Coordinates of C-alpha atoms in Angstrom, one line a residue:
M1 CA -10.9 70.7 214.4
Q2 CA -7.3 71.8 214.8
V3 CA -6.8 75.3 213.6
F4 CA -4.2 75.7 210.9
D5 CA -4.7 79.4 210.0
E6 CA -7.6 81.9 209.9
R7 CA -9.3 80.0 207.0
T8 CA -8.4 76.3 207.4
T9 CA -8.7 73.6 210.1
A10 CA -8.2 69.8 210.2
M11 CA -11.4 67.8 209.9
H12 CA -10.9 65.0 212.4
W13 CA -13.0 62.2 210.7
Q14 CA -12.0 58.9 212.1
V15 CA -12.6 56.0 209.7
H16 CA -15.5 54.5 211.6
K17 CA -17.4 57.8 211.9
V18 CA -20.5 58.7 209.8
G19 CA -18.8 61.9 208.6
A20 CA -15.9 60.0 207.1
R21 CA -18.3 57.7 205.3
H22 CA -20.2 60.7 203.9
G23 CA -16.9 62.2 202.8
K24 CA -15.9 58.9 201.0
R25 CA -19.0 59.3 198.8
Y26 CA -17.9 62.8 197.8
Y27 CA -14.3 61.6 197.2
E28 CA -15.5 58.8 194.9
R29 CA -17.2 61.5 192.8
N30 CA -14.3 63.9 193.1
E31 CA -16.8 66.4 194.4
R32 CA -16.3 69.2 197.0
M33 CA -18.2 68.3 200.2
P34 CA -20.1 71.1 202.0
V35 CA -19.6 71.0 205.7
A36 CA -21.3 72.9 208.6
A37 CA -20.0 72.6 212.2
T38 CA -22.2 73.9 214.9
L39 CA -21.5 74.9 218.5
G40 CA -23.9 75.3 221.4
G41 CA -27.7 75.3 221.3
D42 CA -30.0 72.9 223.0
P43 CA -28.0 70.4 225.1
A44 CA -30.1 67.7 223.5
L45 CA -28.1 68.4 220.3
S46 CA -24.8 67.8 222.0
F47 CA -26.0 64.7 223.6
A48 CA -27.4 63.3 220.3
A49 CA -24.2 64.1 218.5
T50 CA -22.2 61.9 220.9
A51 CA -24.8 59.1 221.4
P52 CA -23.9 55.7 219.9
L53 CA -26.9 55.7 217.5
P54 CA -27.2 53.0 214.8
D55 CA -26.6 53.9 211.2
G56 CA -29.7 55.3 209.6
L57 CA -31.0 57.0 212.8
D58 CA -30.7 60.8 212.3
E59 CA -29.1 62.7 215.2
I60 CA -31.5 65.7 214.7
L61 CA -34.5 63.4 214.8
F62 CA -33.1 61.8 218.0
A63 CA -32.6 65.2 219.6
G64 CA -36.2 66.2 218.8
F65 CA -37.3 62.9 220.4
L66 CA -35.3 63.8 223.6
R67 CA -36.8 67.2 223.9
R68 CA -40.3 66.2 222.8
K69 CA -40.3 68.9 220.3
S70 CA -39.0 69.1 216.7
I71 CA -35.8 70.9 215.9
E72 CA -36.2 74.1 213.8
M73 CA -33.7 74.2 211.0
V74 CA -32.4 77.2 209.0
K75 CA -30.4 77.4 205.8
C76 CA -26.7 78.2 205.8
K77 CA -25.4 81.4 204.2
T78 CA -22.7 80.0 201.9
I79 CA -23.4 76.3 201.5
D80 CA -26.5 74.2 200.6
L81 CA -27.0 72.8 204.1
E82 CA -29.4 73.3 207.0
V83 CA -28.5 73.7 210.7
P84 CA -30.5 73.9 214.0
A85 CA -31.8 77.5 214.4
D86 CA -30.9 77.8 218.1
V87 CA -27.1 77.0 218.0
D88 CA -24.7 79.6 219.1
F89 CA -22.1 79.4 216.3
V90 CA -22.0 77.9 212.8
L91 CA -18.8 77.3 210.9
E92 CA -19.6 76.9 207.2
G93 CA -17.2 75.6 204.6
Y94 CA -16.1 72.6 202.6
V95 CA -13.7 69.7 202.3
Q96 CA -11.8 69.2 199.0
P97 CA -11.3 65.6 198.0
G98 CA -7.7 64.4 198.2
E99 CA -6.4 67.4 200.3
M100 CA -4.9 66.1 203.5
R101 CA -2.6 67.7 206.2
P102 CA -1.0 66.4 209.4
E103 CA -3.1 67.0 212.5
G104 CA -1.9 66.7 216.1
P105 CA -0.7 65.9 218.6
F106 CA -3.5 67.0 220.8
G107 CA -4.9 66.1 224.2
D108 CA -7.5 63.3 224.0
H109 CA -10.2 62.1 226.3
T110 CA -8.0 59.2 227.5
G111 CA -5.7 61.7 229.2
Y112 CA -2.9 61.1 226.7
Y113 CA -1.8 62.8 223.4
T114 CA -2.8 61.3 220.1
A115 CA -0.2 60.7 217.4
V116 CA 0.1 63.0 214.4
E117 CA -1.9 61.7 211.4
D118 CA -3.2 63.0 208.1
Y119 CA -6.8 64.2 208.0
P120 CA -8.9 66.2 205.5
V121 CA -8.7 70.0 205.4
F122 CA -11.8 72.1 206.2
H123 CA -11.9 75.4 204.4
L124 CA -13.9 78.1 206.2
T125 CA -16.2 80.2 204.1
T126 CA -18.1 82.1 206.9
I127 CA -18.9 82.1 210.6
T128 CA -22.4 83.1 211.9
H129 CA -23.5 83.4 215.5
R130 CA -26.3 84.5 217.8
R131 CA -26.3 87.7 219.8
D132 CA -24.6 87.1 223.1
A133 CA -23.5 83.7 221.9
V134 CA -21.9 81.3 224.4
Y135 CA -18.9 79.2 223.3
P136 CA -19.2 75.7 224.7
T137 CA -16.1 73.9 225.7
T138 CA -14.9 71.0 227.9
I139 CA -11.7 70.0 229.6
V140 CA -10.0 66.8 228.7
G141 CA -7.3 65.0 230.7
I142 CA -6.7 61.9 232.8
P143 CA -10.2 60.5 233.6
P144 CA -12.6 61.2 235.3
M145 CA -13.1 64.6 233.7
E146 CA -16.3 66.3 232.5
D147 CA -16.8 64.0 229.5
F148 CA -16.7 61.0 231.8
Y149 CA -20.1 62.0 233.3
I150 CA -21.6 62.4 229.8
G151 CA -20.3 59.0 229.0
D152 CA -21.8 57.5 232.2
A153 CA -25.2 59.0 231.3
V154 CA -24.9 57.4 227.8
V155 CA -24.3 54.0 229.4
R156 CA -27.2 54.3 231.7
I157 CA -29.6 55.5 229.0
F158 CA -28.6 53.0 226.3
F159 CA -27.9 50.0 228.5
A160 CA -31.5 48.6 228.3
G161 CA -31.3 48.7 224.5
V162 CA -27.9 46.9 224.6
Q163 CA -29.4 44.2 226.8
N164 CA -32.2 43.7 224.2
E165 CA -29.6 43.2 221.5
F166 CA -27.4 41.0 223.6
S167 CA -29.6 38.9 225.9
G168 CA -26.7 37.4 227.9
I169 CA -25.1 40.7 228.9
G170 CA -24.1 40.8 232.5
G171 CA -22.5 44.2 233.1
H172 CA -21.6 47.4 231.3
D173 CA -19.1 49.9 232.5
A174 CA -17.9 53.3 231.2
A175 CA -14.1 53.4 231.1
G176 CA -13.6 57.0 231.8
R177 CA -13.8 58.5 228.3
R178 CA -16.5 59.4 225.8
C179 CA -18.1 56.4 224.1
F180 CA -15.6 53.8 225.4
S181 CA -17.2 51.0 227.3
Q182 CA -16.8 47.4 228.2
S183 CA -19.6 44.8 228.6
R184 CA -19.7 41.3 229.9
L185 CA -21.8 38.6 228.1
R186 CA -22.4 35.6 230.4
Q187 CA -22.4 32.4 228.4
R188 CA -22.6 29.3 230.6
S189 CA -19.3 29.1 232.6
E190 CA -17.4 31.7 230.8
T191 CA -17.8 35.4 229.9
I192 CA -17.4 37.1 226.6
S193 CA -15.9 40.6 227.0
L194 CA -17.3 43.0 224.4
S195 CA -15.5 46.3 224.1
G196 CA -16.6 49.2 221.9
V197 CA -14.6 52.2 220.8
Q198 CA -16.7 55.2 219.8
G199 CA -19.7 52.9 219.7
N200 CA -18.7 51.1 216.5
A201 CA -15.4 49.1 216.5
R202 CA -15.6 46.1 218.7
T203 CA -13.4 43.3 219.9
L204 CA -14.3 40.0 221.6
G205 CA -12.4 38.1 224.2
H206 CA -13.0 35.2 226.6
G207 CA -12.4 35.1 230.3
P208 CA -13.8 33.9 233.7
D209 CA -17.0 35.5 234.9
D210 CA -15.3 37.4 237.7
V211 CA -12.9 39.3 235.5

């Protein structure tokens, strides 16, 4: 969320993200979309937010499964949404359909700068926080950085599930950035390379098994 001024930021919704699909429904109705961005809280929340979960599996439900305890939710102050009770900061606001502004360039997880592109505008209505709140952050740059190790944990945890979905899978490697990975599917004498960006978009290619 690139800060434009004291009341507005960019809302970096890439087209394959669930948030963008939610926004599309509001846009089709020409209806203002309430948005709450949270920072901090139980680490299970941060992990669940970045995990490559299938559509229909709620991240809050998954976080509760990880911690073996349900997530207590509380109502926001200015919008009709609920957020986890133990987060450190909550940014409440809305996105207005059709309102776009250029965002970027900014340092990305690949170690390079992204190009300037138009994204929706987030309008801040209030910020709430805990006493002695801790602002979580990370450093991005040429891999491996902090996010690489989170990505490596994601690969190790979800690899068994990927193997169940693709029985011929022979290898799976994190490529140094969040939610970018490459897998090898062994099919007789050749290998199908399956790459996923952000856990959604995928491309297929063929090559020898030792590639």
